[in-house]
XYZ file of C-alpha atoms in Angstrom:
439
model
C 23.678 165.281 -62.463
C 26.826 165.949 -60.930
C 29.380 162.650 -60.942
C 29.693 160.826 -57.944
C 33.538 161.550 -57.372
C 32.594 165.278 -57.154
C 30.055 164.850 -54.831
C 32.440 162.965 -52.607
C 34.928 165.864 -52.695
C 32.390 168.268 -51.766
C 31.436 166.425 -48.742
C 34.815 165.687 -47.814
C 35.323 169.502 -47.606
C 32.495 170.245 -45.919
C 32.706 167.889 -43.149
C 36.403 168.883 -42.627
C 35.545 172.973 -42.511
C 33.148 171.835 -39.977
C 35.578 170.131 -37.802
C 38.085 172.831 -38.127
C 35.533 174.959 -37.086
C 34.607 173.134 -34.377
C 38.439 172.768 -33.078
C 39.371 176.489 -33.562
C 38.059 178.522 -30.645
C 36.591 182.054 -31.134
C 39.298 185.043 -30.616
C 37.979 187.323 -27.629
C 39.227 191.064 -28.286
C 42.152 192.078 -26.930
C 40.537 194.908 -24.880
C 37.360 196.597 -24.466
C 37.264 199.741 -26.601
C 35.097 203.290 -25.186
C 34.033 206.207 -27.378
C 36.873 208.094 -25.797
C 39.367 206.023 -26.971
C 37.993 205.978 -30.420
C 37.747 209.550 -30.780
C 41.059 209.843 -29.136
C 42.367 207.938 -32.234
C 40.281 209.566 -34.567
C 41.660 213.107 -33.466
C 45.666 212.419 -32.259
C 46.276 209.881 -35.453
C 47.529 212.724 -37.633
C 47.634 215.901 -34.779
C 51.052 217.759 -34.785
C 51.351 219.140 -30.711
C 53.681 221.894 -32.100
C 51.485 223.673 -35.157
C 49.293 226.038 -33.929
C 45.866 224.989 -34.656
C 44.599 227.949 -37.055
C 44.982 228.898 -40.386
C 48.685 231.122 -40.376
C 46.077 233.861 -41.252
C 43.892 233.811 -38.292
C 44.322 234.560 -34.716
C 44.427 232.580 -31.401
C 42.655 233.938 -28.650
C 44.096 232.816 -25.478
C 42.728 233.371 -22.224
C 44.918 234.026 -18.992
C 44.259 234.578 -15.267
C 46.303 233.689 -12.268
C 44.562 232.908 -8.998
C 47.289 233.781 -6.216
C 47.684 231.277 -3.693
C 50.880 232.313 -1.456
C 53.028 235.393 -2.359
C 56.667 235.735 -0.847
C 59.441 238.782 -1.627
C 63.340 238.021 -1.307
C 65.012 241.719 -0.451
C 68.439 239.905 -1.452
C 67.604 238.413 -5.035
C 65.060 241.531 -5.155
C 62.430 239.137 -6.818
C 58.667 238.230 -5.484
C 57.821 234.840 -5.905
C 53.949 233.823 -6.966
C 52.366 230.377 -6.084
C 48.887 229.910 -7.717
C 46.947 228.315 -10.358
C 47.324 229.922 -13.657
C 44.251 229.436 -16.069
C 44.410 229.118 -19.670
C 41.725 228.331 -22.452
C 41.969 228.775 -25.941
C 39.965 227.016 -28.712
C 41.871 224.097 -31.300
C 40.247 223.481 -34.516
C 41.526 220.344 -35.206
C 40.114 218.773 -32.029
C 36.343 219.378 -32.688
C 33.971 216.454 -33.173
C 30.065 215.230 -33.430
C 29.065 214.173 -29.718
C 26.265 211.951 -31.524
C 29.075 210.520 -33.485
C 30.921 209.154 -30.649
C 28.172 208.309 -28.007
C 27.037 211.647 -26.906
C 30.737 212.444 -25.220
C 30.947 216.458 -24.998
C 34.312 216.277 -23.796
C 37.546 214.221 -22.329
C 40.840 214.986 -20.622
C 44.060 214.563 -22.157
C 47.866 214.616 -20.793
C 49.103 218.257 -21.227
C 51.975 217.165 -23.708
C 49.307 215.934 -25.822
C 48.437 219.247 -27.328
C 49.489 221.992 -28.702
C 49.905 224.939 -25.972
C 50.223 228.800 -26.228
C 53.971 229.756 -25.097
C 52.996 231.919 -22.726
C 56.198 233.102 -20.125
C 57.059 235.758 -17.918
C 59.118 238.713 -18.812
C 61.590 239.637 -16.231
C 61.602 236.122 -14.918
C 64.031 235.411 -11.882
C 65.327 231.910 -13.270
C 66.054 230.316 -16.225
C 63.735 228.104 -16.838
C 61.184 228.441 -19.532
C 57.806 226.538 -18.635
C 58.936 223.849 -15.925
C 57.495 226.254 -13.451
C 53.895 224.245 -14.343
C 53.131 221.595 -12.562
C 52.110 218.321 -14.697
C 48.533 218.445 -14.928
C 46.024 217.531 -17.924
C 43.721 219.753 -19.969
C 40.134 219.596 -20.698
C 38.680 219.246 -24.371
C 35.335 220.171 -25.229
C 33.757 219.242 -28.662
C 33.770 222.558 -30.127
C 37.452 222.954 -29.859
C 37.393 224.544 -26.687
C 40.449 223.555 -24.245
C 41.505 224.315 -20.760
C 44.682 224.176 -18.723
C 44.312 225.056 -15.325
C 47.930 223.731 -13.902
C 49.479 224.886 -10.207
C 52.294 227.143 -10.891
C 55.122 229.067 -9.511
C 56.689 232.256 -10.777
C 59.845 234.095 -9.449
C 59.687 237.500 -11.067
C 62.219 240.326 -10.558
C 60.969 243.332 -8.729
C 63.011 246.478 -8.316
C 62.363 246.930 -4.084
C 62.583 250.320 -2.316
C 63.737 249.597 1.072
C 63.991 252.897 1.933
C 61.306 252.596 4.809
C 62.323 249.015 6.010
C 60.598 247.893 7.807
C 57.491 249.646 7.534
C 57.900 249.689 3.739
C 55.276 248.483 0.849
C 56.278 247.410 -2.402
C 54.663 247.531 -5.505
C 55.836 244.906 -8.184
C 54.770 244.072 -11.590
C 54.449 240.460 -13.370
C 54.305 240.681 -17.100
C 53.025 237.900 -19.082
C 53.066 237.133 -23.115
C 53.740 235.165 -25.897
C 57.343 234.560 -26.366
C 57.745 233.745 -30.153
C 54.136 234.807 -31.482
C 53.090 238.576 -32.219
C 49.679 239.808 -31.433
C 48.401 238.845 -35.008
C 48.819 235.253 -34.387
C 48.611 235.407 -30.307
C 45.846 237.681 -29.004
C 46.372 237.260 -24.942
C 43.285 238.595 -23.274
C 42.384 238.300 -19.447
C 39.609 236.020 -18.438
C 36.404 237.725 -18.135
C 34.984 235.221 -15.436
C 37.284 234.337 -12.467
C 37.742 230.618 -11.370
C 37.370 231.142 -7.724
C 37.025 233.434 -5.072
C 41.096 234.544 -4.727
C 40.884 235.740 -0.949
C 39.662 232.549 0.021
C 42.500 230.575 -1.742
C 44.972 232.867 -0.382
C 47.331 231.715 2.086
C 48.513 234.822 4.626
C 52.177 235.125 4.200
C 53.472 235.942 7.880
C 55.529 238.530 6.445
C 53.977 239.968 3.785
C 50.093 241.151 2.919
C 48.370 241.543 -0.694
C 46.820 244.447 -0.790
C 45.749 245.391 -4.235
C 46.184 243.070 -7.384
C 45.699 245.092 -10.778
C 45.291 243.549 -14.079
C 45.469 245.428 -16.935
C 46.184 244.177 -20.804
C 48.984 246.568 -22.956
C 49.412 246.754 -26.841
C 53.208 246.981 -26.996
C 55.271 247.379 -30.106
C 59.112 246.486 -30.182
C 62.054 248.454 -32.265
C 62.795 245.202 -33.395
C 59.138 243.792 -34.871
C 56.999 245.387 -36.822
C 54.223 243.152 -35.457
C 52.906 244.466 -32.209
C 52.973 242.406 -29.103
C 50.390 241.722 -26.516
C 50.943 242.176 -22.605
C 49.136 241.031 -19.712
C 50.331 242.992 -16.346
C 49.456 242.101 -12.697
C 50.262 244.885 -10.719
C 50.505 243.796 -6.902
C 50.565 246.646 -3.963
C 52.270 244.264 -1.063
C 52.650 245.662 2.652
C 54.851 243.923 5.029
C 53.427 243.430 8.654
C 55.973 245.269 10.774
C 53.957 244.652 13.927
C 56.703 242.462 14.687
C 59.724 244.731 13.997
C 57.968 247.198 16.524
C 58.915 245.412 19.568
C 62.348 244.081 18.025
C 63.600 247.539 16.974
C 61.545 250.464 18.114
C 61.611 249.850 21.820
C 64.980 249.186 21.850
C 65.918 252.527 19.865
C 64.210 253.783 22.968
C 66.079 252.650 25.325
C 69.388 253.599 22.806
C 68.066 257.428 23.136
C 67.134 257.064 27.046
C 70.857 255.717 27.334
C 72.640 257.941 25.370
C 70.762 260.973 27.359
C 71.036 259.646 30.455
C 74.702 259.962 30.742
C 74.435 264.057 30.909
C 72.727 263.672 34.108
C 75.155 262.075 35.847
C 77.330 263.774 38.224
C 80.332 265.077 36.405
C 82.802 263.137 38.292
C 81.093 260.132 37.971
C 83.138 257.000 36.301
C 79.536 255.294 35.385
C 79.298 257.680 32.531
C 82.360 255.778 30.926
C 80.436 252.301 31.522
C 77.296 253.395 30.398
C 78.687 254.927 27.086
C 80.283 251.970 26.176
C 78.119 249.614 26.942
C 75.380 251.581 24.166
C 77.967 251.724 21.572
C 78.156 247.910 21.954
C 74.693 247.488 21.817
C 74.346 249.599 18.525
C 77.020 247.645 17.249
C 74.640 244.706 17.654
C 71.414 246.149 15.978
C 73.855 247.184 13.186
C 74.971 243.834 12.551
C 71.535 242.465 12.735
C 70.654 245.223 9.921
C 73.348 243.669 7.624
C 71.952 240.006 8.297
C 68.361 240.970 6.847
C 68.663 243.445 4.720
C 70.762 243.781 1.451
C 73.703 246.054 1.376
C 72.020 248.566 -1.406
C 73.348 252.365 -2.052
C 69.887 253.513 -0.576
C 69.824 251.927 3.128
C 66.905 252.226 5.028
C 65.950 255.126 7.181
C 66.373 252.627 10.333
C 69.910 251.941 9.854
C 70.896 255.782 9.432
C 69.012 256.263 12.795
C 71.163 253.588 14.502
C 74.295 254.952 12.893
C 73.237 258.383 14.017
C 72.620 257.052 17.796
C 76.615 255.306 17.235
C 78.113 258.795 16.122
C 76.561 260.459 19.094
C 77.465 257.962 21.607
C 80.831 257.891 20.396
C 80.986 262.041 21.059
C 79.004 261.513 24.427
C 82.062 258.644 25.584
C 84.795 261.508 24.464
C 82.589 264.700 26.353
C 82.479 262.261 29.423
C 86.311 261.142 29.549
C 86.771 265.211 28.903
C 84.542 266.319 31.685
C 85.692 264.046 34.252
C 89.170 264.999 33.191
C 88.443 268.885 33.980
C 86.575 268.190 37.125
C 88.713 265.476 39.035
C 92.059 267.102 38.808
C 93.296 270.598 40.781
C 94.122 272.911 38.663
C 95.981 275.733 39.819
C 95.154 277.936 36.676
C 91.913 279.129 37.785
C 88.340 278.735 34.752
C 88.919 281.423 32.289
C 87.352 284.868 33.561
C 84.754 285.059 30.433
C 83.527 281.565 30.746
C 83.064 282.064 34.487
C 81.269 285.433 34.427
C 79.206 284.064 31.556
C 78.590 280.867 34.067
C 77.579 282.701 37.029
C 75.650 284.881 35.398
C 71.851 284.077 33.560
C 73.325 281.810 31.150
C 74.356 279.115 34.275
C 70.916 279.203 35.939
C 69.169 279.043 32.228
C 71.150 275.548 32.751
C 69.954 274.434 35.777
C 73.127 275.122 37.797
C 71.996 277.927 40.214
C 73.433 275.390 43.252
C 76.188 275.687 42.528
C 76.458 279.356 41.687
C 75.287 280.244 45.031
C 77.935 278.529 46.429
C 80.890 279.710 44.672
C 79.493 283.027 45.026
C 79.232 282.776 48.921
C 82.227 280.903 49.221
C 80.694 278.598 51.762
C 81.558 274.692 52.393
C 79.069 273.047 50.031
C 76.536 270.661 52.121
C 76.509 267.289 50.685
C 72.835 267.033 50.747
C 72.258 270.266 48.297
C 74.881 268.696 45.793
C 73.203 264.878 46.094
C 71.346 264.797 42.824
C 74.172 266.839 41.087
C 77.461 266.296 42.081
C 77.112 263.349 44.413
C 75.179 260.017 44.488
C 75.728 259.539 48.174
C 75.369 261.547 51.404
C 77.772 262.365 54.057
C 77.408 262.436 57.682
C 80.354 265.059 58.359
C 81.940 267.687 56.657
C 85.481 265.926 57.490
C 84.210 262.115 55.765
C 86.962 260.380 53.656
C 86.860 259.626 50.437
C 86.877 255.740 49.261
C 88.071 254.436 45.719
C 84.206 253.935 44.537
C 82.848 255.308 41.535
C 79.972 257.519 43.150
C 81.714 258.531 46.482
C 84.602 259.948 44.985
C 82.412 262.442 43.536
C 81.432 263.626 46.423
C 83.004 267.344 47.361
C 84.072 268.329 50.952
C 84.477 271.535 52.418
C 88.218 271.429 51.648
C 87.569 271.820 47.697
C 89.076 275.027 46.781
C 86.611 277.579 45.147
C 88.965 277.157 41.352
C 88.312 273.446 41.962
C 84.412 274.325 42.184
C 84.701 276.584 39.487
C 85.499 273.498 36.596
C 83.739 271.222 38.492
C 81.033 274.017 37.119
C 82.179 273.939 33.677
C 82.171 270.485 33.272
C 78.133 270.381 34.590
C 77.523 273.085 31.842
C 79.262 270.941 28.855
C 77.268 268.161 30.065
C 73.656 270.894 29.990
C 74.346 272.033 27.022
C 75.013 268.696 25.283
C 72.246 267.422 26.469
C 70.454 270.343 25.016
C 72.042 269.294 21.860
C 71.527 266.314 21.553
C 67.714 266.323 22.227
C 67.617 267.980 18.912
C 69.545 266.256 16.813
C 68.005 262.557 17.798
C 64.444 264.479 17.627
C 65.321 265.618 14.290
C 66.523 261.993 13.204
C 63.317 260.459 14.607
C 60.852 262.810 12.623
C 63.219 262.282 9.302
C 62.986 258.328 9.895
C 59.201 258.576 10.660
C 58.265 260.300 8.001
């Protein structure tokens, strides 16, 4: 028998448990716990983001594609620049688990800084940053290990351009991609064998610029530094710029250029408007010229297009000195008459091989000259009478009366053959600039 005092105690310390009990509520937890968070404890509590997760012995495989999205070339920085997704997948021993262990999950998404990633970068790269050209997206974890990245990215890669043919030129640049701190015995890069998407419909047209080939190809390359080879994924891109544009901004007006600078050896030789017209080209050339130097770079190779407008300047330039020369010679009244050779040679099959047979038969008949044979060559207005006077404008003071002594007649000859036989010349030489800048 147990004594009463102990008895007492015991029920004294029962009953007060029970009302202690009673007065303390139950504690609620302080959140609602998922199988994702639990295995996200059970994997992160001891991972280290910056060991690569293999044995120092074994090898990484890492996957890596780029799906292009938008593709852009800068002739000044000579660099392409790449928007797109860039894929890679690689697989992380230490974050493999039991689905059935952790109610049946096969896999969860984690922050991108949460685990370990291959430092993948581009050789070549146009800036200086290292992989801030990702964009902040999360990767994918399977249970076997498995993970995939799959964040928008944007690479500005230098590319060495050939704007030899601007702007009807196509460039072919190469993007090289690898590990930058881990050889090909710890880092095996390989291309993805299945793609994520259909690229051409992801691809945005550039207004510019058109993609029209996109190589991939995967090099072995060993450095005279490391004795550890290195691995190399290229993407060789074939890009053609639409020039439909240009055609109508530069090719119709180089037209026109050679139309002007012809047009002025058809004039009458005494005509003033070959001055105007000469000038006014050269400015105009001047222009295109300047344009040239606002859109494309000032390299040691310029493009084909700017010698041809340079060309079209130089001859100009001679075409405004053989017009100031030629109206010289055939507005003033000499009294030395044209030098016997030249005007034998003139008169003769060489002068009507230029067109001037007009004017040969009327020096050699020694006739007044009628205004209406010499409209299209010497004059750009008629006369009424052989007696009309001359005003101060431009076209009738080149017209000729029967006063004009036969010497007069003789340069105003000359001066139409220098203007034939430039012309002659200088259908050539802006033929044989055209084919050189076609081709």
């Amino acid at each position: 028998m147990w004594p009463s005092n102990v008895i007492c105690k015991v029920l004294t310390f029962l009953f007060c448990f029970a009302v202690h009990a009673r007065s303390t509520p139950e504690k609620s937890p302080m959140w609602n716990e998922t199988w994702t968070d639990r295995l996200k404890q059970d994997l992160f509590v001891k991972y280290d983001k910056f060991s690569r997760p293999m044995q120092h012995y074994n090898t990484t495989v890492v996957s890596f594609d780029i799906a292009i999205l938008y593709v852009d070339v800068d002739e000044f920085k000579s660099s392409v620049t790449i928007n797109g997704w860039a894929s890679h997948a690689w697989m992380d021993e230490k974050l493999k688990w039991d689905p059935f262990k952790y109610g049946n999950l096969q896999h969860i998404h984690v922050g991108n800084h949460e685990v370990w990633q291959p430092d993948i970068m581009l050789y070549h790269s146009g800036t200086a940053s290292t992989i801030e050209h990702y964009g902040d997206t999360g990767c994918i974890i399977y249970h076997d290990g498995r993970v995939l990245w799959v964040p928008p990215a944007q690479y500005v890669g230098l590319c060495e351009l050939d704007l030899h043919l601007w702007p009807f030129d196509t460039q072919i640049c190469t993007m090289t991609f690898g590990s930058w701190t881990y050889h090909g015995e710890q880092i095996d890069m390989r291309l993805s064998e299945s793609k994520m998407t259909e690229e051409e419909e992801l691809l945005v047209k550039n207004a510019e610029w058109k993609l029209m080939d996109l190589t991939k190809t995967r090099k072995v390359v060993s450095y005279a530094c490391c004795p550890d080879p290195y691995i190399n994924l290229n993407f060789k891109m074939t890009l053609k710029r639409n020039s439909t544009l240009y055609c109508s901004i530069l090719l119709m007006p180089a037209a026109a250029i050679v139309f002007l600078v012809l047009v002025t050896f058809w004039l009458p030789p005494q005509s003033e408007m070959k001055i105007n017209i000469a000038a006014s080209t050269i400015l105009i050339i001047s222009v295109f010229l300047t344009y040239f130097g606002f859109k494309v770079p000032l390299t040691a190779n310029p493009p084909l297009i700017v010698y041809f407008f340079s060309g079209c300047l130089c001859l100009e330039t001679i075409s405004l000195i053989l017009a100031t020369v030629v109206i010289n010679i055939t507005k003033r009244t000499f009294c030395k008459p044209l030098p016997r050779n030249i005007r034998l040679c003139l008169l003769s099959w060489p002068g009507k091989l230029l067109g001037l047979s007009d004017l040969i038969s009327v020096i050699e008949s020694r006739r007044p000259i009628p205004s209406q044979e010499l409209r299209g060559k010497l004059t750009e207005e008629s006369t009424t009478n052989s007696t009309s006077n001359i005003s101060d404008d431009g076209d009738r003071q080149n017209m000729i009366s029967p006063t004009k002594n036969i010497t007069q007649l003789e340069w105003i000859l000359a001066g139409t053959a220098v203007d034939r036989i430039a012309f002659v010349l200088f259908c050539l030489i802006l033929a044989t600039l055209a084919i050189v800048c076609i081709s």
